[in-house]
Short mmCIF file of C-alpha atoms and ligand atoms in Angstrom, two decimals:
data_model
loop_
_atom_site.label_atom_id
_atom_site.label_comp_id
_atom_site.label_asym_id
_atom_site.label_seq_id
_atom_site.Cartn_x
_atom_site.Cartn_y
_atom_site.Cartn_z
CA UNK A 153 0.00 0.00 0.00
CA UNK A 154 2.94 2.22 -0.65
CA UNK A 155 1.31 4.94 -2.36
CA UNK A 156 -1.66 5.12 0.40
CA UNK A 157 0.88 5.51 2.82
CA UNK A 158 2.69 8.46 1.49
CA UNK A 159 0.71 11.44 0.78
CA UNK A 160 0.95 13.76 -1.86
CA UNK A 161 -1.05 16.27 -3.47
CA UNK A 162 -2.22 13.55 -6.07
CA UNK A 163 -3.70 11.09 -3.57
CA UNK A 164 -7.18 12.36 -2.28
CA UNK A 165 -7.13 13.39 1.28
CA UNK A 166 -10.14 10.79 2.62
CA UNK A 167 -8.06 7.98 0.53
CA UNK A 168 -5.63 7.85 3.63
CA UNK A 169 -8.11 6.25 5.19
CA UNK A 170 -9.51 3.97 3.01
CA UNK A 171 -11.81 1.95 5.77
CA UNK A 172 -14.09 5.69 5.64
CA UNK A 173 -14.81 5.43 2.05
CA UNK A 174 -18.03 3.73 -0.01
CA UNK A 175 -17.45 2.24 -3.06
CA UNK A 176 -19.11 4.76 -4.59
CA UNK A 177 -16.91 7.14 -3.60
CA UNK A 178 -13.86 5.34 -4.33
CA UNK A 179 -15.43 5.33 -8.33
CA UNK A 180 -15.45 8.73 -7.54
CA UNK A 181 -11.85 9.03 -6.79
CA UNK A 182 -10.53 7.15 -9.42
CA UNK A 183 -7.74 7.79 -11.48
CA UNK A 184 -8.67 9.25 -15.24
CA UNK A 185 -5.83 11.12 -16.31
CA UNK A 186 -3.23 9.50 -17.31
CA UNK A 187 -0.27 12.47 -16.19
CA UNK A 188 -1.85 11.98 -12.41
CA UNK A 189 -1.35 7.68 -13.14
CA UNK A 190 2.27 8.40 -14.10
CA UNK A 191 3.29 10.85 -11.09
CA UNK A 192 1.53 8.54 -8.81
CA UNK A 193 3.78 5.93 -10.39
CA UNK A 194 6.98 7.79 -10.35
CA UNK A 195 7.24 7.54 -14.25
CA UNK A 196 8.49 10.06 -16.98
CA UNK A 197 6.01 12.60 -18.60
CA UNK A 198 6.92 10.79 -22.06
CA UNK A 199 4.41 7.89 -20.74
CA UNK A 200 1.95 10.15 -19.73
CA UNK A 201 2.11 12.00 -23.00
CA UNK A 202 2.03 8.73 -25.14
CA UNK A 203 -0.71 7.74 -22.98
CA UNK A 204 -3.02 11.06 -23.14
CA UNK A 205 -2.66 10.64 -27.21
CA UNK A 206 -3.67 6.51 -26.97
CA UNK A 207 -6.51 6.88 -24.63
CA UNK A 208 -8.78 8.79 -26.59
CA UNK A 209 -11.93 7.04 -27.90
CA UNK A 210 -10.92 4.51 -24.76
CA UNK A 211 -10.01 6.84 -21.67
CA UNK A 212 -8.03 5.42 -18.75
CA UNK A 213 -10.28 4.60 -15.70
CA UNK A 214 -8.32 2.97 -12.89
CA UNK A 215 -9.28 3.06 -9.02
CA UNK A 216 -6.49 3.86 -6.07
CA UNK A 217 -6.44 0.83 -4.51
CA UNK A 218 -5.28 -1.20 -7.50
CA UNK A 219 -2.82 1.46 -8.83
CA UNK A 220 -1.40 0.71 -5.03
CA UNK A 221 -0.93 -2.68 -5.87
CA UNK A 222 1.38 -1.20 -8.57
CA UNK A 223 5.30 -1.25 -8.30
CA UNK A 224 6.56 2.32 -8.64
CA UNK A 225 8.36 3.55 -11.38
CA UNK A 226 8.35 0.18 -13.20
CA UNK A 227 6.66 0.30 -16.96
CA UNK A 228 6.80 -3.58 -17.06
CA UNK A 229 4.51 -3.97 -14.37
CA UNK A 230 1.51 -6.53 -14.96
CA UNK A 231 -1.02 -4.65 -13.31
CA UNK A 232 -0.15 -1.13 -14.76
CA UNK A 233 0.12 -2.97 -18.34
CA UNK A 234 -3.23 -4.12 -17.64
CA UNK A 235 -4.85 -0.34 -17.69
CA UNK A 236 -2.22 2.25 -19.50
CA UNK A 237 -2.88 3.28 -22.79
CA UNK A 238 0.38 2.71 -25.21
CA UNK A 239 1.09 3.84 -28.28
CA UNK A 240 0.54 0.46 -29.80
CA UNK A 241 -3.34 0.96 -29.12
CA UNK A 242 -2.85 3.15 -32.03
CA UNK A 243 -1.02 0.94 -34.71
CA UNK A 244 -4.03 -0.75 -37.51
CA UNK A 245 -4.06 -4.53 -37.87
CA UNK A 246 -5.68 -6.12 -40.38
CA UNK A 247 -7.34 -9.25 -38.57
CA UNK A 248 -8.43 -7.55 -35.66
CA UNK A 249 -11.82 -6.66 -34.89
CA UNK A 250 -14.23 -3.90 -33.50
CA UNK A 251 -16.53 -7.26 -32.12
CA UNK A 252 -14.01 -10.15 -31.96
CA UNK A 253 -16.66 -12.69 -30.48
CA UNK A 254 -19.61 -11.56 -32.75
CA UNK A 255 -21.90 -10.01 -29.82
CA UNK A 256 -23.36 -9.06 -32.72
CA UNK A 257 -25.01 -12.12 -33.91
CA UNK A 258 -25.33 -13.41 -30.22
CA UNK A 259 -27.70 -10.26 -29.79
CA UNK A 260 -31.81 -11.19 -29.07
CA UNK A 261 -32.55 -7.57 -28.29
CA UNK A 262 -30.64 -4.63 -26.63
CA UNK A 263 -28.94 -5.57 -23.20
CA UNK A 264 -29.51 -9.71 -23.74
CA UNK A 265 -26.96 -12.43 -25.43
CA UNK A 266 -27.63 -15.66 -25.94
CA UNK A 267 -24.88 -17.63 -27.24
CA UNK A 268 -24.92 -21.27 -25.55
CA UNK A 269 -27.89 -23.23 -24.37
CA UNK A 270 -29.66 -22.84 -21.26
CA UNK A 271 -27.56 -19.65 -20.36
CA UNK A 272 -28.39 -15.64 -21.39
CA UNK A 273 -26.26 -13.09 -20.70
CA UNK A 274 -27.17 -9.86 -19.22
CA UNK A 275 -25.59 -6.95 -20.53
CA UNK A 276 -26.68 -4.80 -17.31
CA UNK A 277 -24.86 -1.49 -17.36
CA UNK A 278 -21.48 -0.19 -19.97
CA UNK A 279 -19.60 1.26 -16.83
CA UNK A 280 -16.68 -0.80 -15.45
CA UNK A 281 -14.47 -0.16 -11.98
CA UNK A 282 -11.64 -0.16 -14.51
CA UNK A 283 -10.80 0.27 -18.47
CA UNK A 284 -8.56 -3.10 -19.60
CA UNK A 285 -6.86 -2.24 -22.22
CA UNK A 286 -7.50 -5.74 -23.64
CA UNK A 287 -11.09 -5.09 -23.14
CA UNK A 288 -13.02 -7.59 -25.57
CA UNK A 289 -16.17 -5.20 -25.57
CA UNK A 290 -14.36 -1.41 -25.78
CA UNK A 291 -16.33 -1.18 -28.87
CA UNK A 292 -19.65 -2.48 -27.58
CA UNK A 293 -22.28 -0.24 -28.67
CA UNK A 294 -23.35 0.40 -24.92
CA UNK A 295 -25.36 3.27 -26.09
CA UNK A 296 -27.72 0.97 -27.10
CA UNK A 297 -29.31 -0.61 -23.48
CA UNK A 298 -32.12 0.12 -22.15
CA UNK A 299 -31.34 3.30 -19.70
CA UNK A 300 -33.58 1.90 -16.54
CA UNK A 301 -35.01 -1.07 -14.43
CA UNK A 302 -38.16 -0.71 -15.86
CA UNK A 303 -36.52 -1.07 -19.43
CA UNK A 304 -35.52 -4.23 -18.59
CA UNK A 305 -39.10 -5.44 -18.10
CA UNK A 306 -38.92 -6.83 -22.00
CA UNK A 307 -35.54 -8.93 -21.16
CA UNK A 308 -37.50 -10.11 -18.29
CA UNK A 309 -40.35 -11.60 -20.30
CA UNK A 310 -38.24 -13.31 -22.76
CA UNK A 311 -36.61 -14.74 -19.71
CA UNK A 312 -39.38 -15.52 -18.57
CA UNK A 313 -41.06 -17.37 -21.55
CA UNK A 314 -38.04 -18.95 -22.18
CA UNK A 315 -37.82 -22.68 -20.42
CA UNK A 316 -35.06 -23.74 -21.88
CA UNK A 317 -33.06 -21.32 -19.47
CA UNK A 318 -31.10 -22.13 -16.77
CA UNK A 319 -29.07 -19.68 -15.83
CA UNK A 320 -28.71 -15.92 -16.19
CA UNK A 321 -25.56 -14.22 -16.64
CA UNK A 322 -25.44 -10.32 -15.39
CA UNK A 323 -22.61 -9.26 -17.76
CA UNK A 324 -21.42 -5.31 -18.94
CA UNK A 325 -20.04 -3.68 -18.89
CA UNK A 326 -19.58 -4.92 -15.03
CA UNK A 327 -22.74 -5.19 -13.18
CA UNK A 328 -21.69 -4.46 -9.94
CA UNK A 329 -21.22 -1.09 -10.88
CA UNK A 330 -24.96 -0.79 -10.51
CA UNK A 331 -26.09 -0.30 -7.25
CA UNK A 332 -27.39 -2.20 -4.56
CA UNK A 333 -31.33 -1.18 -4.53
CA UNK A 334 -31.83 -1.83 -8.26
CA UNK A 335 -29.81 -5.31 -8.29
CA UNK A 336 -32.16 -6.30 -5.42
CA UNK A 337 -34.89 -5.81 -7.28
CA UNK A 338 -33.53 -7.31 -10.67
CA UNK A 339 -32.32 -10.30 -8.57
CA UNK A 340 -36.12 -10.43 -7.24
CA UNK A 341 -37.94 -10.55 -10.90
CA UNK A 342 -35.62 -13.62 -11.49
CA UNK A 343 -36.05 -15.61 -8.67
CA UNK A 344 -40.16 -15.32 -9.21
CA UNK A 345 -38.71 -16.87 -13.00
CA UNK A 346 -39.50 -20.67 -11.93
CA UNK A 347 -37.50 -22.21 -14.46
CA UNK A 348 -34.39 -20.49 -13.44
CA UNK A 349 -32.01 -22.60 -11.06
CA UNK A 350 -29.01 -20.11 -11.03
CA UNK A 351 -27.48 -16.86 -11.08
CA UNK A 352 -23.89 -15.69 -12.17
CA UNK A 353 -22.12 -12.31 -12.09
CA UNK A 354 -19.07 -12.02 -13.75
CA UNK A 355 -17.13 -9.08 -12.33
CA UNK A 356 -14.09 -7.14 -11.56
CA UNK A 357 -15.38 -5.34 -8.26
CA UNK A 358 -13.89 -7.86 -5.87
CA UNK A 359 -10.76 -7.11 -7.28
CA UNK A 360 -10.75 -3.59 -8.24
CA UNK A 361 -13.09 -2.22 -5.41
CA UNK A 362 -13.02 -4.54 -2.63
CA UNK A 363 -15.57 -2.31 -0.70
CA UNK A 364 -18.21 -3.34 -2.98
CA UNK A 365 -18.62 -6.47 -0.79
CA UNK A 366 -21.66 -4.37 1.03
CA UNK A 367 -24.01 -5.96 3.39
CA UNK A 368 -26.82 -5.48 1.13
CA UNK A 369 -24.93 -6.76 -1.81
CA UNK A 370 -24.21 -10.11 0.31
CA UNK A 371 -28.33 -9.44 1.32
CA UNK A 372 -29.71 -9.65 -2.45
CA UNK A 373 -26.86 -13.02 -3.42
CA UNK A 374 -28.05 -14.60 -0.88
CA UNK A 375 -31.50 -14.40 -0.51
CA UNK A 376 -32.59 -15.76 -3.43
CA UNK A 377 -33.99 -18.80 -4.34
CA UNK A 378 -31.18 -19.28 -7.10
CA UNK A 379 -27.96 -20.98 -6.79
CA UNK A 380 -25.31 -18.08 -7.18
CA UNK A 381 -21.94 -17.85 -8.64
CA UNK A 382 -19.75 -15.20 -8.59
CA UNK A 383 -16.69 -15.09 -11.32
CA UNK A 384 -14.09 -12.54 -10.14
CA UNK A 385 -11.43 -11.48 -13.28
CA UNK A 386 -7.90 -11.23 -11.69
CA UNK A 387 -5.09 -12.20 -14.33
CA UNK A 388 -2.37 -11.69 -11.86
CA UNK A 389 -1.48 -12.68 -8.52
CA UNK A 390 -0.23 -9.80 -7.29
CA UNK A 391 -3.71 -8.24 -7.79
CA UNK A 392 -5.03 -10.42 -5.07
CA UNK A 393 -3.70 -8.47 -1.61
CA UNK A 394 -5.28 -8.67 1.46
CA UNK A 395 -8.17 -6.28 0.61
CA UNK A 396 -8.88 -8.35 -1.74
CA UNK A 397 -8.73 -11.33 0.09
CA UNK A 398 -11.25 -9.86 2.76
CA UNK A 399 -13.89 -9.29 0.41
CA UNK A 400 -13.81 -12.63 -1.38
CA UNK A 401 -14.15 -14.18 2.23
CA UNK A 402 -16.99 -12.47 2.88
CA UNK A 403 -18.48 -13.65 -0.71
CA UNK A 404 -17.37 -17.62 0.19
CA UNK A 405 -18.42 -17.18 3.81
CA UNK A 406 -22.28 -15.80 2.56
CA UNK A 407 -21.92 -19.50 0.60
CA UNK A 408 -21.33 -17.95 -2.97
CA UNK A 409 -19.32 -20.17 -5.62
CA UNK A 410 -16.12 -18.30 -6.26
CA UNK A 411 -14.22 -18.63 -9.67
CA UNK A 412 -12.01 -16.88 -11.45
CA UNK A 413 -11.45 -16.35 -15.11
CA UNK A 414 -8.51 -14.50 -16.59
CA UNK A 415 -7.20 -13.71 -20.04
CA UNK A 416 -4.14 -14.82 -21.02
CA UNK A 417 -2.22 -11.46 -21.72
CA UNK A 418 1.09 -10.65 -23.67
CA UNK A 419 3.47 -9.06 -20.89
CA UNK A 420 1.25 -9.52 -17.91
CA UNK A 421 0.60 -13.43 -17.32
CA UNK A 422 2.15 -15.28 -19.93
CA UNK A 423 4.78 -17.26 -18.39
CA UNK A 424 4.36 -20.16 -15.71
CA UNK A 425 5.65 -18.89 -12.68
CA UNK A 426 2.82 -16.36 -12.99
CA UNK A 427 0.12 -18.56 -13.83
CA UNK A 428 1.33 -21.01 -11.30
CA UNK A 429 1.59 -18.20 -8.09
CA UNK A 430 -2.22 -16.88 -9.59
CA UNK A 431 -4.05 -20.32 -9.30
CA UNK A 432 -2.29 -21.24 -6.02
CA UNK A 433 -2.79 -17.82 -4.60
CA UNK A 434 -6.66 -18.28 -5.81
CA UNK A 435 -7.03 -21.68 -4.48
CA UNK A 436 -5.63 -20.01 -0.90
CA UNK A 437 -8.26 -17.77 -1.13
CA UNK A 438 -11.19 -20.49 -1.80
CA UNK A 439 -11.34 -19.05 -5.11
CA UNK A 440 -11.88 -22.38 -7.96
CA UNK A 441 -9.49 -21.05 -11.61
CA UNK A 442 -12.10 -21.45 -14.05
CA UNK A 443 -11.14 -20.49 -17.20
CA UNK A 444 -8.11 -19.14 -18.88
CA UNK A 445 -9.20 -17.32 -21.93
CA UNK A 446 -7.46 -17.01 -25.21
CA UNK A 447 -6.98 -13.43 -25.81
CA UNK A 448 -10.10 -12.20 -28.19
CA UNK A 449 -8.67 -10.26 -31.04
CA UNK A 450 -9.97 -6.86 -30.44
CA UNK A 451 -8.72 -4.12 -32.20
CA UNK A 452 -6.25 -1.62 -30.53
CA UNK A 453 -5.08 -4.30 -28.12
CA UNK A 454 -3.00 -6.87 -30.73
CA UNK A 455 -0.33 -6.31 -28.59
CA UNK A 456 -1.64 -8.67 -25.84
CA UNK A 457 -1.99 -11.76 -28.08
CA UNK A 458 -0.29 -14.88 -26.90
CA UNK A 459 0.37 -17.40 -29.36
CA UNK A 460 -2.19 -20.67 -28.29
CA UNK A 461 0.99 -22.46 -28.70
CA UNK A 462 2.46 -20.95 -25.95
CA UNK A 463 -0.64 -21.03 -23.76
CA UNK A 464 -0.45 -25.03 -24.16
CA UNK A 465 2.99 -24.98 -22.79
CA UNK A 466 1.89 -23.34 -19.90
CA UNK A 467 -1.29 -25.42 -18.93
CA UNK A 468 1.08 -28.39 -19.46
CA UNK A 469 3.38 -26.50 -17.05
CA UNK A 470 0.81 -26.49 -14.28
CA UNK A 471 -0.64 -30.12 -15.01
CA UNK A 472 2.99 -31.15 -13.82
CA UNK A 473 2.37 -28.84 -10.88
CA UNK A 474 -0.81 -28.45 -9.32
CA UNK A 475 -3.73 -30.79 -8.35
CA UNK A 476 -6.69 -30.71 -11.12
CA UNK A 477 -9.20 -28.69 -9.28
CA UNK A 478 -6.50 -26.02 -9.49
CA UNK A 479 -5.79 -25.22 -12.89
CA UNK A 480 -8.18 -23.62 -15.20
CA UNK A 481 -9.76 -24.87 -18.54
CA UNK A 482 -7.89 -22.82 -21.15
CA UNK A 483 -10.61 -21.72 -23.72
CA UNK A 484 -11.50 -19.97 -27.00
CA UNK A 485 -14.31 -17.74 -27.82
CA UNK A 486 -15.44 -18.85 -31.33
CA UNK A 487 -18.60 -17.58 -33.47
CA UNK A 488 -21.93 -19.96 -33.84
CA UNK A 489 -20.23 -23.01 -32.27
CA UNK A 490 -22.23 -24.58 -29.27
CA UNK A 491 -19.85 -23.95 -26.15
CA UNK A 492 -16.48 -22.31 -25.89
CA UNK A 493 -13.53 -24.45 -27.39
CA UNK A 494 -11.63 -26.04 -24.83
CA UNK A 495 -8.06 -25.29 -26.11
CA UNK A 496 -6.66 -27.24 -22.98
C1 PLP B 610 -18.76 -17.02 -22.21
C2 PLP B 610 -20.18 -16.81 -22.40
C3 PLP B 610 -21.13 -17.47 -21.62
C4 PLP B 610 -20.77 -18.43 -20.52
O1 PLP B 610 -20.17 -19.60 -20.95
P1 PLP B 610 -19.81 -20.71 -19.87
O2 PLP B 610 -19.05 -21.73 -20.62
O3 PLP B 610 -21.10 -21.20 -19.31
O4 PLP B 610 -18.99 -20.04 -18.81
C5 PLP B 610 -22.48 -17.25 -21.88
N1 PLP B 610 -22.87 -16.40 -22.84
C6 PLP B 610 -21.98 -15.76 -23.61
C7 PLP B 610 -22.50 -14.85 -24.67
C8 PLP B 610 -20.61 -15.92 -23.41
O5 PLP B 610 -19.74 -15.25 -24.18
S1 SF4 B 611 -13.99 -4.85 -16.47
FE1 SF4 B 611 -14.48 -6.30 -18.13
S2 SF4 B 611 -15.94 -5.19 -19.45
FE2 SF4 B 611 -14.92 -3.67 -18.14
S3 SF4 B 611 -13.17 -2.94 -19.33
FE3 SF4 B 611 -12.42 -4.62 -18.04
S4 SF4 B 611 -12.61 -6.45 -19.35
FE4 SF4 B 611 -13.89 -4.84 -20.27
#
C-alpha cells in the first residue's frame, strides 16, 4: 500500500483512510488522467504523453487501490500494463476486430446475449471499476441498453417465456457497478422466473473495489432462491492483496461459488511462474481457476496476443504442478459453435 501511505497532493485526502470510504466514492476518486497515473507511479512525462494521445476514444479509468498494488516507477509492471494506454493501441491490424466474439449475432434484443444453451447473458450497465486495455467489448455499442429497471421489463419476459433457461448471466459492462437497490430488485424478478435454477455475475469489483462487498450486496446473493456464482477477473497474482482477500471471504463465507477467469495477456501473465503463483494464490483464497481465456482479437489491443501455442505450454506447465481442481480450462471464444472451445 505504498502509495496510500505516502501522501501527496495527487492522492485524495479521505483515501488515507480507506476503511471511511463507499465504493461509490472510491469510483469517484478514481484515477482518469493518465499524467496523475504516471506521477503517482513515479514515471516520466513521455508515458503520460504517449498515454493522453492513446486513450482517446478509450479513456483510462483505474481506481487507487489497484494502482497501489502497482510497483513504482516500473513500466513492465503486470497490473499497470493491464490499464495504460500505449502507443501500440494506435497501430491498424488487419485481422483484428471492432466485435471479436460476434456479440453481434449473439444479440436477441438490446442488453440480452444468448450464445450457448440454457444460459443468457445480461448486458446490465457499460460502466466498469476499470478500463482493460485488452477489453473484448471497448467497442460495444453500450449506447444501445435500455437506460432503466423498468426497461428491462422486455428482457424479463423473454426470460421468462423462455424454459429452456437455466441460468442468467449479469454481464457489462460490469454489473456491480450498478447499485445495490436496483440489483435487489432485478435479482427479485428472477427468482419469481421458476425455471431459473441459477445466477452468475461475472465481475471485476472484488478485485478492483473490494468495498463493494456491502451488506446489502451479500443481502440480495443470498437471498434468493437461485444458486449463485460469482466469477471474479484477476489475471495476476499480485492483484489479489489482502483487501482483496477480505472481500472474497466475505463472498465464500455468505456460501457464494467463487471462480475466477482470466485472459491470457502478452506481458502480464504469460509465463508459468505467474500462472502457477495466480491459481495457487486463488485456491488459498477459496477461489476455484475457471477459465483461462485465449486473448479475443480486439482491435487496438493486438499487442496482448499470446500465441495458443504458448498457452499449451503453460497449462502443461501447471498439469505437472498443481492438483486438477486447481488449474483452469484454457478456452476460445469462437462464433456460432455450441460452447467455448476447450483449447486445454
Ligand atoms: C462465455 C459466455 C457465456 C458463458 O459460458 P460458460 O461456458 O457457461 O462459462 C455465456 N454467454 C456468452 C454470450 C458468453 O460469451
Ligand atoms: S472490467 Fe471487463 S468489461 Fe470492463 S473494461 Fe475490463 S474487461 Fe472490459
Amino acid at each position: 500500500m505504498a502509495i496510500v501511505a505516502s501522501p501527496s497532493r495527487d492522492v485524495p485526502t479521505d483515501l488515507h483512510n480507506p476503511h471511511s470510504l463507499t465504493w461509490q466514492r472510491v469510483m469517484k476518486l478514481a484515477v482518469r488522467d493518465p499524467r496523475r497515473l504516471c506521477r503517482l507511479l513515479d514515471l516520466p512525462t513521455s508515458v503520460a504523453d504517449a498515454a493522453v494521445r492513446a486513450c482517446q476514444g478509450f479513456p483510462l479509468f483505474v481506481p487507487h487501490g489497484f494502482v497501489a498494488r502497482m510497483q513504482p516507477r516500473n513500466l513492465a509492471d503486470p497490473l499497470l500494463r493491464q490499464v495504460l494506454p500505449l502507443a501500440e493501441e494506435q497501430i491498424p491490424t488487419d485481422d483484428h476486430q471492432l466485435d471479436p466474439v460476434e456479440d453481434g449475432l449473439a444479440t436477441l434484443q438490446p442488453g440480452l446475449l444468448q450464445k450457448y444453451r440454457a444460459r443468457v447473458l445480461l448486458v446490465t450497465t457499460g460502466a466498469c471499476a476499470v478500463h482493460c486495455r485488452y477489453c473484448f467489448r471497448r467497442h460495444y455499442p453500450y449506447s444501445n441498453l435500455p437506460k432503466s429497471l423498468a426497461a428491462w421489463q422486455t428482457a424479463l419476459d423473454r426470460i421468462r417465456a423462455d424454459k429452456s433457461l437455466s441460468e442468467v448471466i449479469l454481464s457489462g459492462g460490469d454489473p456491480l457497478t450498478v447499485g445495490d437497490e436496483q440489483l435487489a430488485n432485478l435479482v427479485q424478478q428472477l427468482s419469481n422466473i421458476p425455471h431459473l435454477r441459477r445466477l452468475r455475475v461475472h465481475t471485476r469489483l472484488p478485485v478492483m473495489i473490494p468495498e463493494r462487498i456491502t451488506q446489502e450486496l451479500l443481502s440480495w446473493i443470498t437471498h434468493t432462491r437461485l444458486t449463485a456464482v460469482v466469477v471474479i477477473h484477476a489475471n495476476h497474482g499480485a492483484e489479489l492483496d489482502e483487501t482483496v482477500a477480505y472481500a472474497v471471504a466475505k463472498l465464500v463465507e455468505a456460501g457464494v461459488t467463487v471462480l475466477n477467469q482470466a485472459v491470457l495477456l502478452r506481458g502480464v501473465n504469460d509465463d508459468l511462474e505467474t500462472q502457477l503463483t495466480l491459481c495457487e494464490r486463488l485456491v488459498d483464497l477459496r477461489v476455484l481457476p475457471y477459465y483461462l481465456h485465449q486473448f479475443d482479437r480486439v482491435a487496438g489491443a493486438a499487442h496482448f496476443e499470446v500465441p495458443v501455442k504458448r498457452g499449451l505450454q503453460i497449462i502443461t506447465g501447471l498439469r505437472s504442478r498443481l492438483p486438477g481442481y486447481a488449474i483452469p480450462r484454457y478456452v476460445q471464444e469462437a462464433p456460432a459453435q455450441p460452447n467455448k472451445i476447450v483449447l486445454a
